[in-house]
Structure formats: structure tokens, C-alpha cells
């Protein structure tokens, strides 16, 4: 993860949702990220970028 990246950008890149990232990473409803933080991602291929 790079400085300034958001959960929605990451979700879009991997074809998943913010909610799925939050659940998979046990984040609750938190959306804040720290530069260098690692996230587990499951690609689903169903999300649409806006």
C-alpha cells in the first residue's frame, strides 16, 4: 500500500468491495489505513470501479 491510497481504490484494483476488505482484515467499520500497512485481499472480479 502506498501513501494516500484508500480502501476503495484497493478494492477497485482487486475487483472486491471495501466491506469485503474490512471483513477479511478484521477491521470492523474502520476505513483508515497507514502507509506500509499490509492487507489480505481476495479477488472476486465482481466490483466495478467508479
XYZ file of C-alpha atoms in Angstrom:
50
model
C 0.000 0.000 0.000
C 1.237 3.456 -0.873
C 0.718 6.773 0.935
C -2.671 8.245 0.075
C -4.261 5.001 -1.112
C -7.786 4.289 0.072
C -9.707 1.104 0.723
C -11.988 1.920 -2.202
C -9.024 2.249 -4.598
C -7.594 -1.054 -3.392
C -10.993 -2.763 -3.612
C -11.446 -1.479 -7.157
C -7.977 -2.671 -8.204
C -8.642 -6.202 -6.974
C -12.280 -6.484 -8.011
C -13.659 -6.646 -4.494
C -15.504 -4.320 -2.112
C -14.500 -2.129 0.808
C -16.767 -4.204 3.031
C -15.035 -7.426 1.968
C -11.606 -5.925 2.704
C -12.790 -4.744 6.110
C -14.208 -8.158 6.958
C -11.264 -10.157 5.626
C -8.819 -7.967 7.593
C -10.909 -7.821 10.802
C -11.133 -4.013 10.556
C -14.728 -3.597 11.671
C -16.114 -0.448 10.050
C -12.750 1.337 10.204
C -11.518 2.723 6.882
C -8.303 4.425 7.965
C -5.065 2.983 6.619
C -1.398 3.528 7.418
C 1.279 3.748 4.710
C 3.023 0.394 4.532
C 0.113 -1.460 6.138
C -0.463 -4.903 4.674
C -3.908 -6.100 3.728
C -5.118 -9.568 2.857
C -7.096 -9.439 -0.381
C -9.379 -11.971 -2.044
C -10.050 -11.085 -5.641
C -13.675 -11.545 -6.608
C -13.762 -9.888 -10.019
C -17.250 -8.507 -9.356
C -16.648 -4.950 -8.130
C -17.000 -2.063 -10.550
C -14.737 0.979 -10.325
C -16.354 4.387 -10.378
